[in-house]
PDB file of C-alpha atoms in Angstrom:
ATOM      1  CA  MET M  88       8.300 -34.019 -39.060  1.00 35.00           C
ATOM      2  CA  LYS M  89       9.363 -37.142 -37.185  1.00 33.00           C
ATOM      3  CA  TRP M  90       7.112 -40.196 -37.499  1.00 37.00           C
ATOM      4  CA  PHE M  91       6.596 -42.683 -34.573  1.00 34.00           C
ATOM      5  CA  VAL M  92       6.231 -46.382 -34.684  1.00 33.00           C
ATOM      6  CA  VAL M  93       2.978 -47.708 -33.218  1.00 33.00           C
ATOM      7  CA  CYS M  94       2.574 -51.387 -32.671  1.00 33.00           C
ATOM      8  CA  SER M  95      -1.215 -51.731 -32.673  1.00 34.00           C
ATOM      9  CA  LEU M  96      -2.444 -51.108 -36.250  1.00 35.00           C
ATOM     10  CA  VAL M  97      -5.783 -52.778 -35.634  1.00 34.00           C
ATOM     11  CA  LEU M  98      -6.434 -50.244 -32.879  1.00 37.00           C
ATOM     12  CA  LEU M  99      -5.543 -47.340 -35.229  1.00 37.00           C
ATOM     13  CA  VAL M 100      -7.737 -48.722 -37.894  1.00 35.00           C
ATOM     14  CA  SER M 101     -10.633 -48.794 -35.456  1.00 38.00           C
ATOM     15  CA  GLN M 102      -9.762 -45.161 -34.449  1.00 37.00           C
ATOM     16  CA  VAL M 103      -9.929 -44.016 -38.098  1.00 34.00           C
ATOM     17  CA  ARG M 104     -13.375 -45.696 -38.283  1.00 35.00           C
ATOM     18  CA  ALA M 105     -14.698 -44.165 -35.203  1.00 37.00           C
ATOM     19  CA  ALA M 106     -13.577 -40.684 -36.394  1.00 35.00           C
ATOM     20  CA  GLY M 107     -15.781 -41.010 -39.437  1.00 33.00           C
ATOM     21  CA  ALA M 108     -13.235 -42.091 -41.916  1.00 33.00           C
ATOM     22  CA  ALA M 109     -14.745 -45.571 -42.714  1.00 30.00           C
ATOM     23  CA  GLU M 110     -15.962 -44.448 -46.183  1.00 32.00           C
ATOM     24  CA  ASN M 111     -12.300 -44.091 -47.187  1.00 34.00           C
ATOM     25  CA  ASP M 112     -11.095 -47.378 -45.694  1.00 35.00           C
ATOM     26  CA  THR M 113     -10.939 -50.021 -48.142  1.00 34.00           C
ATOM     27  CA  SER M 114      -9.180 -52.600 -46.043  1.00 35.00           C
ATOM     28  CA  SER M 115     -10.835 -56.163 -45.517  1.00 36.00           C
ATOM     29  CA  PRO M 116     -10.741 -58.552 -42.663  1.00 38.00           C
ATOM     30  CA  ASP M 117      -7.838 -60.380 -44.484  1.00 40.00           C
ATOM     31  CA  ASP M 118      -5.972 -57.016 -44.692  1.00 38.00           C
ATOM     32  CA  GLU M 119      -6.340 -56.517 -40.926  1.00 37.00           C
ATOM     33  CA  LYS M 120      -5.223 -60.064 -40.302  1.00 35.00           C
ATOM     34  CA  ALA M 121      -2.084 -59.225 -42.390  1.00 35.00           C
ATOM     35  CA  LEU M 122      -1.516 -56.121 -40.485  1.00 36.00           C
ATOM     36  CA  ARG M 123      -1.583 -57.950 -37.214  1.00 34.00           C
ATOM     37  CA  GLN M 124       1.161 -60.158 -38.484  1.00 33.00           C
ATOM     38  CA  LEU M 125       3.166 -57.498 -40.013  1.00 36.00           C
ATOM     39  CA  GLU M 126       6.630 -56.834 -38.894  1.00 37.00           C
ATOM     40  CA  TRP M 127       8.461 -53.583 -39.465  1.00 40.00           C
ATOM     41  CA  GLU M 128      11.773 -52.012 -38.550  1.00 41.00           C
ATOM     42  CA  ASP M 129      11.784 -48.698 -36.655  1.00 43.00           C
ATOM     43  CA  ASP M 130      11.777 -45.278 -38.331  1.00 43.00           C
ATOM     44  CA  THR M 131      15.397 -44.535 -37.555  1.00 40.00           C
ATOM     45  CA  GLN M 132      16.137 -45.966 -41.084  1.00 45.00           C
ATOM     46  CA  GLU M 133      14.926 -44.463 -44.336  1.00 52.00           C
ATOM     47  CA  ASP M 134      11.883 -46.076 -46.167  1.00 56.00           C
ATOM     48  CA  ASP M 135      12.536 -48.794 -48.716  1.00 55.00           C
ATOM     49  CA  ASP M 136      11.380 -48.478 -52.193  1.00 66.00           C
ATOM     50  CA  PRO M 137       7.945 -46.669 -51.950  1.00 68.00           C
ATOM     51  CA  ALA M 138       6.550 -49.506 -53.892  1.00 74.00           C
ATOM     52  CA  LEU M 139       6.838 -51.883 -51.033  1.00 85.00           C
ATOM     53  CA  TRP M 140       4.326 -49.681 -49.121  1.00 88.00           C
ATOM     54  CA  SER M 141       0.691 -48.976 -49.915  1.00 91.00           C
ATOM     55  CA  ALA M 142      -0.334 -45.368 -50.252  1.00 91.00           C
ATOM     56  CA  TRP M 143      -1.001 -43.438 -46.966  1.00 94.00           C
ATOM     57  CA  SER M 144      -4.619 -43.549 -46.034  1.00 96.00           C
ATOM     58  CA  PRO M 145      -6.546 -40.250 -45.743  1.00 96.00           C
ATOM     59  CA  TRP M 146      -5.904 -38.167 -42.649  1.00 95.00           C
ATOM     60  CA  SER M 147      -8.138 -39.226 -39.710  1.00 94.00           C
ATOM     61  CA  GLN M 148     -10.349 -36.659 -38.047  1.00 94.00           C
ATOM     62  CA  CYS M 149      -8.695 -34.498 -35.368  1.00 93.00           C
ATOM     63  CA  SER M 150      -8.956 -35.989 -31.910  1.00 90.00           C
ATOM     64  CA  ARG M 151      -9.941 -32.553 -30.584  1.00 90.00           C
ATOM     65  CA  THR M 152     -11.655 -29.458 -31.896  1.00 90.00           C
ATOM     66  CA  CYS M 153      -9.465 -26.927 -30.068  1.00 90.00           C
ATOM     67  CA  ASP M 154      -6.219 -26.646 -27.836  1.00 89.00           C
ATOM     68  CA  GLY M 155      -4.362 -29.129 -29.893  1.00 89.00           C
ATOM     69  CA  GLY M 156      -5.222 -32.639 -30.976  1.00 90.00           C
ATOM     70  CA  ALA M 157      -3.707 -35.345 -33.229  1.00 91.00           C
ATOM     71  CA  ILE M 158      -4.420 -36.759 -36.647  1.00 93.00           C
ATOM     72  CA  PHE M 159      -2.787 -39.842 -38.248  1.00 93.00           C
ATOM     73  CA  GLN M 160      -2.458 -41.644 -41.561  1.00 94.00           C
ATOM     74  CA  LEU M 161      -1.861 -45.488 -42.054  1.00 95.00           C
ATOM     75  CA  ARG M 162      -0.094 -47.480 -44.706  1.00 93.00           C
ATOM     76  CA  SER M 163       0.606 -51.199 -45.087  1.00 91.00           C
ATOM     77  CA  CYS M 164       3.659 -53.232 -46.129  1.00 90.00           C
ATOM     78  CA  ASN M 165       3.103 -54.816 -49.561  1.00 86.00           C
ATOM     79  CA  SER M 166       6.409 -56.985 -49.175  1.00 79.00           C
ATOM     80  CA  VAL M 167       6.565 -60.423 -47.988  1.00 71.00           C
ATOM     81  CA  SER M 168       9.876 -59.259 -46.220  1.00 71.00           C
ATOM     82  CA  ARG M 169      10.234 -56.925 -43.474  1.00 76.00           C
ATOM     83  CA  CYS M 170       9.627 -53.234 -44.337  1.00 83.00           C
ATOM     84  CA  LYS M 171      11.627 -50.315 -43.209  1.00 85.00           C
ATOM     85  CA  GLY M 172       9.968 -47.220 -41.833  1.00 85.00           C
ATOM     86  CA  SER M 173       6.711 -46.621 -39.884  1.00 86.00           C
ATOM     87  CA  PRO M 174       3.178 -47.674 -40.852  1.00 91.00           C
ATOM     88  CA  VAL M 175       1.659 -44.681 -39.030  1.00 91.00           C
ATOM     89  CA  ARG M 176       2.470 -41.005 -38.877  1.00 91.00           C
ATOM     90  CA  TYR M 177       1.003 -38.174 -36.811  1.00 92.00           C
ATOM     91  CA  LYS M 178       0.762 -34.481 -36.777  1.00 91.00           C
ATOM     92  CA  ILE M 179      -0.838 -31.843 -34.560  1.00 92.00           C
ATOM     93  CA  CYS M 180      -4.123 -30.258 -35.506  1.00 92.00           C
ATOM     94  CA  ASN M 181      -6.655 -27.663 -34.227  1.00 92.00           C
ATOM     95  CA  MET M 182      -4.218 -25.647 -31.984  1.00 88.00           C
ATOM     96  CA  GLN M 183      -6.591 -22.591 -31.491  1.00 90.00           C
ATOM     97  CA  PRO M 184      -7.494 -22.176 -27.896  1.00 87.00           C
ATOM     98  CA  CYS M 185     -10.830 -23.469 -26.506  1.00 88.00           C
ATOM     99  CA  PRO M 186     -13.320 -20.983 -25.562  1.00 86.00           C
ATOM    100  CA  ASP M 187     -14.181 -22.409 -22.173  1.00 83.00           C
ATOM    101  CA  ASN M 188     -10.442 -22.740 -21.253  1.00 82.00           C
ATOM    102  CA  VAL M 189     -11.056 -26.200 -19.517  1.00 86.00           C
ATOM    103  CA  GLU M 190      -8.264 -28.810 -19.629  1.00 90.00           C
ATOM    104  CA  PHE M 191      -8.985 -31.833 -21.745  1.00 93.00           C
ATOM    105  CA  ARG M 192      -8.015 -34.152 -18.938  1.00 95.00           C
ATOM    106  CA  ASP M 193     -10.556 -32.410 -16.682  1.00 95.00           C
ATOM    107  CA  ILE M 194     -13.258 -33.246 -19.219  1.00 94.00           C
ATOM    108  CA  GLN M 195     -12.310 -36.810 -19.353  1.00 96.00           C
ATOM    109  CA  CYS M 196     -12.301 -37.246 -15.461  1.00 97.00           C
ATOM    110  CA  ALA M 197     -15.623 -35.482 -15.226  1.00 96.00           C
ATOM    111  CA  SER M 198     -17.168 -37.886 -17.758  1.00 96.00           C
ATOM    112  CA  PHE M 199     -17.032 -40.536 -14.985  1.00 97.00           C
ATOM    113  CA  ASN M 200     -19.019 -38.385 -12.525  1.00 96.00           C
ATOM    114  CA  THR M 201     -22.095 -40.179 -13.757  1.00 95.00           C
ATOM    115  CA  VAL M 202     -20.646 -43.741 -13.594  1.00 95.00           C
ATOM    116  CA  PRO M 203     -20.939 -45.455 -10.280  1.00 95.00           C
ATOM    117  CA  TYR M 204     -17.644 -46.360  -8.570  1.00 95.00           C
ATOM    118  CA  THR M 205     -17.700 -49.073  -5.823  1.00 93.00           C
ATOM    119  CA  GLY M 206     -21.495 -48.424  -5.684  1.00 92.00           C
ATOM    120  CA  GLN M 207     -21.320 -44.765  -5.237  1.00 92.00           C
ATOM    121  CA  MET M 208     -21.335 -41.581  -7.392  1.00 95.00           C
ATOM    122  CA  LEU M 209     -18.102 -39.480  -7.142  1.00 96.00           C
ATOM    123  CA  THR M 210     -16.904 -36.302  -8.574  1.00 96.00           C
ATOM    124  CA  TRP M 211     -13.565 -36.785 -10.281  1.00 97.00           C
ATOM    125  CA  THR M 212     -10.762 -34.259 -11.058  1.00 96.00           C
ATOM    126  CA  PRO M 213      -7.214 -35.107 -12.697  1.00 96.00           C
ATOM    127  CA  HIS M 214      -4.450 -36.638 -10.684  1.00 95.00           C
ATOM    128  CA  TYR M 215      -1.049 -36.500 -12.287  1.00 93.00           C
ATOM    129  CA  ASP M 216       1.326 -39.465 -12.102  1.00 92.00           C
ATOM    130  CA  ASP M 217       4.829 -38.810 -13.348  1.00 90.00           C
ATOM    131  CA  ASP M 218       5.278 -42.656 -14.013  1.00 93.00           C
ATOM    132  CA  GLN M 219       1.967 -42.837 -15.814  1.00 95.00           C
ATOM    133  CA  PRO M 220       1.539 -39.474 -17.626  1.00 95.00           C
ATOM    134  CA  CYS M 221      -0.842 -40.768 -20.290  1.00 96.00           C
ATOM    135  CA  ALA M 222      -3.137 -42.966 -18.035  1.00 97.00           C
ATOM    136  CA  LEU M 223      -6.400 -41.435 -17.002  1.00 97.00           C
ATOM    137  CA  ILE M 224      -5.876 -41.230 -13.228  1.00 97.00           C
ATOM    138  CA  CYS M 225      -8.336 -39.109 -11.315  1.00 97.00           C
ATOM    139  CA  ARG M 226      -8.996 -38.081  -7.796  1.00 95.00           C
ATOM    140  CA  SER M 227     -12.465 -38.071  -6.261  1.00 95.00           C
ATOM    141  CA  HIS M 228     -13.804 -35.547  -3.845  1.00 93.00           C
ATOM    142  CA  THR M 229     -13.500 -38.009  -1.059  1.00 92.00           C
ATOM    143  CA  GLY M 230      -9.784 -38.449  -1.720  1.00 93.00           C
ATOM    144  CA  VAL M 231      -9.898 -41.679  -3.682  1.00 95.00           C
ATOM    145  CA  VAL M 232      -7.328 -41.925  -6.508  1.00 96.00           C
ATOM    146  CA  ALA M 233      -8.213 -44.398  -9.263  1.00 96.00           C
ATOM    147  CA  ARG M 234      -7.110 -45.140 -12.816  1.00 96.00           C
ATOM    148  CA  LEU M 235     -10.380 -44.863 -14.692  1.00 97.00           C
ATOM    149  CA  ALA M 236      -8.960 -45.610 -18.203  1.00 96.00           C
ATOM    150  CA  ALA M 237      -5.794 -47.103 -19.367  1.00 96.00           C
ATOM    151  CA  SER M 238      -4.991 -44.125 -21.526  1.00 96.00           C
ATOM    152  CA  VAL M 239      -6.188 -40.516 -22.093  1.00 96.00           C
ATOM    153  CA  ARG M 240      -7.590 -39.348 -25.370  1.00 94.00           C
ATOM    154  CA  ASP M 241      -4.992 -38.368 -27.996  1.00 92.00           C
ATOM    155  CA  GLY M 242      -4.042 -34.673 -27.678  1.00 92.00           C
ATOM    156  CA  THR M 243      -4.232 -34.669 -23.929  1.00 94.00           C
ATOM    157  CA  ARG M 244      -1.061 -32.885 -22.443  1.00 94.00           C
ATOM    158  CA  CYS M 245       1.302 -35.166 -20.536  1.00 94.00           C
ATOM    159  CA  ARG M 246       1.429 -32.762 -17.602  1.00 90.00           C
ATOM    160  CA  PRO M 247       0.123 -29.271 -16.760  1.00 87.00           C
ATOM    161  CA  GLY M 248       1.933 -26.320 -18.551  1.00 81.00           C
ATOM    162  CA  SER M 249       3.722 -28.690 -20.986  1.00 86.00           C
ATOM    163  CA  LEU M 250       3.199 -28.801 -24.873  1.00 89.00           C
ATOM    164  CA  ASP M 251       4.133 -32.596 -24.670  1.00 93.00           C
ATOM    165  CA  MET M 252       1.171 -34.697 -25.740  1.00 94.00           C
ATOM    166  CA  CYS M 253      -0.186 -38.067 -25.302  1.00 95.00           C
ATOM    167  CA  ILE M 254      -0.731 -39.996 -28.529  1.00 92.00           C
ATOM    168  CA  ASP M 255      -1.765 -43.621 -28.579  1.00 90.00           C
ATOM    169  CA  GLY M 256      -1.147 -43.932 -24.802  1.00 93.00           C
ATOM    170  CA  LYS M 257       2.423 -42.612 -24.916  1.00 94.00           C
ATOM    171  CA  CYS M 258       3.855 -39.125 -24.011  1.00 95.00           C
ATOM    172  CA  GLN M 259       5.271 -37.618 -27.181  1.00 93.00           C
ATOM    173  CA  ARG M 260       7.698 -34.605 -27.102  1.00 93.00           C
ATOM    174  CA  VAL M 261       6.277 -31.449 -28.762  1.00 93.00           C
ATOM    175  CA  GLY M 262       8.579 -28.550 -29.543  1.00 91.00           C
ATOM    176  CA  CYS M 263       7.677 -24.886 -29.506  1.00 90.00           C
ATOM    177  CA  ASP M 264       7.269 -25.206 -33.237  1.00 91.00           C
ATOM    178  CA  LEU M 265       4.299 -27.546 -32.512  1.00 90.00           C
ATOM    179  CA  GLU M 266       5.996 -30.461 -34.215  1.00 91.00           C
ATOM    180  CA  ILE M 267       5.801 -33.862 -32.640  1.00 91.00           C
ATOM    181  CA  GLY M 268       9.274 -35.132 -31.800  1.00 90.00           C
ATOM    182  CA  SER M 269      10.792 -31.726 -32.099  1.00 91.00           C
ATOM    183  CA  GLY M 270      13.343 -30.673 -29.438  1.00 88.00           C
ATOM    184  CA  LYS M 271      12.945 -26.883 -30.088  1.00 90.00           C
ATOM    185  CA  LYS M 272      12.639 -24.624 -27.171  1.00 86.00           C
ATOM    186  CA  VAL M 273      12.006 -20.842 -26.728  1.00 83.00           C
ATOM    187  CA  ASP M 274      15.398 -19.129 -26.266  1.00 79.00           C
ATOM    188  CA  GLU M 275      16.143 -16.273 -23.960  1.00 70.00           C
ATOM    189  CA  CYS M 276      15.058 -13.815 -26.588  1.00 78.00           C
ATOM    190  CA  GLY M 277      11.609 -15.382 -26.795  1.00 80.00           C
ATOM    191  CA  VAL M 278      12.399 -17.048 -30.350  1.00 85.00           C
ATOM    192  CA  CYS M 279      11.450 -20.725 -30.967  1.00 89.00           C
ATOM    193  CA  GLY M 280      14.451 -22.622 -31.777  1.00 88.00           C
ATOM    194  CA  GLY M 281      16.700 -19.487 -31.576  1.00 85.00           C
ATOM    195  CA  ASP M 282      20.273 -19.317 -29.994  1.00 80.00           C
ATOM    196  CA  GLY M 283      19.720 -16.363 -27.873  1.00 74.00           C
ATOM    197  CA  ALA M 284      21.556 -14.031 -30.313  1.00 75.00           C
ATOM    198  CA  SER M 285      18.579 -12.154 -31.819  1.00 77.00           C
ATOM    199  CA  CYS M 286      17.981  -9.597 -29.127  1.00 74.00           C
ATOM    200  CA  ALA M 287      20.111  -6.843 -27.516  1.00 68.00           C
ATOM    201  CA  GLN M 288      18.699  -7.521 -24.022  1.00 73.00           C
ATOM    202  CA  PRO M 289      17.557 -11.205 -23.564  1.00 77.00           C
ATOM    203  CA  LEU M 290      14.103 -11.746 -22.299  1.00 83.00           C
ATOM    204  CA  TYR M 291      15.384 -14.174 -19.722  1.00 86.00           C
ATOM    205  CA  HIS M 292      18.359 -13.421 -17.426  1.00 88.00           C
ATOM    206  CA  TRP M 293      20.020 -14.677 -14.383  1.00 91.00           C
ATOM    207  CA  ALA M 294      19.223 -13.021 -11.159  1.00 91.00           C
ATOM    208  CA  GLU M 295      20.373 -13.646  -7.544  1.00 86.00           C
ATOM    209  CA  ALA M 296      17.782 -15.135  -5.194  1.00 85.00           C
ATOM    210  CA  PRO M 297      18.477 -15.851  -1.517  1.00 80.00           C
ATOM    211  CA  VAL M 298      18.443 -19.427  -0.380  1.00 79.00           C
ATOM    212  CA  SER M 299      19.159 -18.997   3.350  1.00 82.00           C
ATOM    213  CA  LEU M 300      18.204 -16.481   6.006  1.00 85.00           C
ATOM    214  CA  CYS M 301      20.901 -14.113   7.347  1.00 87.00           C
ATOM    215  CA  SER M 302      23.043 -15.740  10.155  1.00 85.00           C
ATOM    216  CA  VAL M 303      22.444 -12.700  12.498  1.00 85.00           C
ATOM    217  CA  SER M 304      19.696 -10.146  13.014  1.00 84.00           C
ATOM    218  CA  CYS M 305      22.298  -7.206  13.203  1.00 86.00           C
ATOM    219  CA  GLY M 306      26.028  -6.404  13.411  1.00 83.00           C
ATOM    220  CA  GLY M 307      26.846  -8.167  10.211  1.00 84.00           C
ATOM    221  CA  GLY M 308      26.192 -11.648   8.978  1.00 86.00           C
ATOM    222  CA  TYR M 309      26.077 -13.833   5.983  1.00 86.00           C
ATOM    223  CA  LYS M 310      23.562 -15.631   3.771  1.00 88.00           C
ATOM    224  CA  MET M 311      23.717 -17.845   0.639  1.00 87.00           C
ATOM    225  CA  SER M 312      22.331 -16.813  -2.788  1.00 86.00           C
ATOM    226  CA  GLN M 313      22.034 -18.742  -5.929  1.00 88.00           C
ATOM    227  CA  ALA M 314      21.149 -17.583  -9.540  1.00 91.00           C
ATOM    228  CA  VAL M 315      17.662 -18.154 -10.886  1.00 92.00           C
ATOM    229  CA  CYS M 316      16.446 -17.648 -14.528  1.00 93.00           C
ATOM    230  CA  ARG M 317      13.986 -14.775 -14.449  1.00 92.00           C
ATOM    231  CA  ASN M 318      11.718 -13.141 -16.999  1.00 89.00           C
ATOM    232  CA  ARG M 319      13.003  -9.626 -17.431  1.00 83.00           C
ATOM    233  CA  VAL M 320       9.536  -8.240 -18.232  1.00 80.00           C
ATOM    234  CA  THR M 321       7.308  -9.976 -15.680  1.00 85.00           C
ATOM    235  CA  GLY M 322       9.942 -10.778 -12.959  1.00 86.00           C
ATOM    236  CA  VAL M 323       8.643 -14.363 -12.687  1.00 88.00           C
ATOM    237  CA  ASP M 324      11.245 -17.154 -12.077  1.00 89.00           C
ATOM    238  CA  MET M 325      11.455 -19.417 -15.159  1.00 89.00           C
ATOM    239  CA  ASP M 326      12.923 -22.915 -15.956  1.00 87.00           C
ATOM    240  CA  ALA M 327      16.716 -22.579 -15.940  1.00 87.00           C
ATOM    241  CA  GLN M 328      16.876 -23.965 -19.439  1.00 85.00           C
ATOM    242  CA  LEU M 329      15.562 -20.701 -20.783  1.00 86.00           C
ATOM    243  CA  CYS M 330      18.541 -18.854 -19.705  1.00 88.00           C
ATOM    244  CA  ASN M 331      22.181 -19.041 -21.150  1.00 86.00           C
ATOM    245  CA  ALA M 332      23.981 -21.838 -19.129  1.00 86.00           C
ATOM    246  CA  SER M 333      27.315 -20.402 -19.955  1.00 85.00           C
ATOM    247  CA  GLN M 334      26.510 -17.188 -18.214  1.00 87.00           C
ATOM    248  CA  GLN M 335      25.023 -18.775 -15.021  1.00 90.00           C
ATOM    249  CA  PRO M 336      26.852 -17.347 -11.957  1.00 88.00           C
ATOM    250  CA  GLU M 337      28.083 -19.459  -9.124  1.00 88.00           C
ATOM    251  CA  PRO M 338      26.235 -19.497  -5.745  1.00 86.00           C
ATOM    252  CA  GLN M 339      27.567 -16.782  -3.551  1.00 86.00           C
ATOM    253  CA  VAL M 340      27.905 -15.881   0.169  1.00 88.00           C
ATOM    254  CA  VAL M 341      26.920 -12.233   0.721  1.00 82.00           C
ATOM    255  CA  GLU M 342      26.840  -9.959   3.853  1.00 86.00           C
ATOM    256  CA  CYS M 343      23.550  -9.090   5.366  1.00 86.00           C
ATOM    257  CA  ASN M 344      22.166  -7.119   8.244  1.00 86.00           C
ATOM    258  CA  THR M 345      25.192  -4.925   8.578  1.00 86.00           C
ATOM    259  CA  HIS M 346      23.543  -2.241  10.744  1.00 84.00           C
ATOM    260  CA  ARG M 347      24.997  -1.906  14.380  1.00 83.00           C
ATOM    261  CA  CYS M 348      23.149  -3.823  17.017  1.00 85.00           C
ATOM    262  CA  PRO M 349      21.786  -1.759  19.895  1.00 86.00           C
ATOM    263  CA  PRO M 350      23.893  -1.949  23.194  1.00 85.00           C
ATOM    264  CA  LYS M 351      22.882  -4.546  25.660  1.00 83.00           C
ATOM    265  CA  TRP M 352      23.662  -4.995  29.511  1.00 87.00           C
ATOM    266  CA  LEU M 353      25.644  -8.172  30.188  1.00 84.00           C
ATOM    267  CA  THR M 354      25.707  -9.507  33.678  1.00 86.00           C
ATOM    268  CA  GLU M 355      28.562 -11.565  34.904  1.00 86.00           C
ATOM    269  CA  ASP M 356      28.250 -14.478  37.427  1.00 88.00           C
ATOM    270  CA  TRP M 357      28.026 -13.520  41.179  1.00 88.00           C
ATOM    271  CA  GLY M 358      31.214 -13.457  43.231  1.00 87.00           C
ATOM    272  CA  ARG M 359      31.802 -15.394  46.429  1.00 89.00           C
ATOM    273  CA  CYS M 360      30.074 -14.155  49.690  1.00 90.00           C
ATOM    274  CA  SER M 361      32.124 -11.778  51.908  1.00 86.00           C
ATOM    275  CA  VAL M 362      31.744 -14.019  54.989  1.00 88.00           C
ATOM    276  CA  SER M 363      31.074 -17.631  55.709  1.00 85.00           C
ATOM    277  CA  CYS M 364      28.271 -16.873  58.175  1.00 88.00           C
ATOM    278  CA  GLY M 365      26.314 -14.173  59.921  1.00 84.00           C
ATOM    279  CA  GLY M 366      25.243 -12.329  56.760  1.00 87.00           C
ATOM    280  CA  GLY M 367      27.641 -10.971  54.174  1.00 88.00           C
ATOM    281  CA  THR M 368      27.505  -9.595  50.693  1.00 91.00           C
ATOM    282  CA  ARG M 369      28.534 -10.703  47.218  1.00 90.00           C
ATOM    283  CA  GLN M 370      28.875  -8.774  43.917  1.00 89.00           C
ATOM    284  CA  ARG M 371      28.722  -9.077  40.159  1.00 89.00           C
ATOM    285  CA  ASN M 372      29.636  -6.882  37.266  1.00 87.00           C
ATOM    286  CA  VAL M 373      27.017  -5.460  34.836  1.00 88.00           C
ATOM    287  CA  ILE M 374      28.702  -4.383  31.565  1.00 85.00           C
ATOM    288  CA  CYS M 375      27.359  -2.346  28.653  1.00 86.00           C
ATOM    289  CA  THR M 376      28.222  -4.279  25.405  1.00 82.00           C
ATOM    290  CA  GLU M 377      27.561  -4.260  21.729  1.00 80.00           C
ATOM    291  CA  GLU M 378      27.778  -7.023  19.065  1.00 75.00           C
ATOM    292  CA  ALA M 379      29.434  -6.722  15.548  1.00 71.00           C
ATOM    293  CA  ASN M 380      30.118  -9.492  13.112  1.00 66.00           C
ATOM    294  CA  GLY M 381      29.266 -12.074  15.707  1.00 64.00           C
ATOM    295  CA  THR M 382      31.785 -10.586  18.407  1.00 74.00           C
ATOM    296  CA  ARG M 383      30.598  -8.981  21.590  1.00 74.00           C
ATOM    297  CA  SER M 384      32.650  -6.050  22.984  1.00 74.00           C
ATOM    298  CA  LYS M 385      32.405  -3.710  25.896  1.00 77.00           C
ATOM    299  CA  VAL M 386      31.143  -0.208  25.227  1.00 75.00           C
ATOM    300  CA  PRO M 387      33.655   2.324  26.700  1.00 69.00           C
TER     301      PRO M 387
END
């Protein structure tokens, strides 16, 4: 488990109390003042002597009852000098699916349906902003997009279909092992953290997919194709990272519509008139032709 530095301990203390853990919190106002003034180094370094830190507080209540939330513990630095390590640590909790299958962000947006906005009642649904994945930004039924809260609640997914989770207003990476900060992904055999070598026939494989239309409708033309990562069972295109990058084929130019084109009559330009006045005639040739590989030729 990798722990993350969070700079606002006062906020976290209030979250613990709000979660019903106040009976286990022995900190005083003076303690909180000391916490506000505390400096610590980031957790890329190992902890100092454990005696420099207080004991970890009890785990907070889970921020969600289902579909993944977060719990945390706090500790304080007992040294007059700077402590190494983090004063807070998180882990995921209650990962069982929710029975109603409603997204957590939807619930948070909908909670503002009963709050007047610019003097009117609106119905809100989530609006995702890649630059602010953990802000509660919602769209009304009238098309208004507004940031209704500075941050979503802990455990809210950073984006649809992702395990990454918003914690303390920041998007934290979550691996397929459901560990915060983990970079593990499901390999092409469907194994979390695997190297793709555990199955005889990988679940994900490279397949060719067209990226352009054929250059002609008959007679032989060309089109471009590129490789896409595809689920062998469902046939659904997947993220390219799930397939073995070393086996990815290069984009190709392939032949298409190689069937013969039906013959067509081709008319040439009219010739000069046979006389300059008094009524004459002029002629033009009409030729039966067919097209193959972009070249038109005369049918014998």
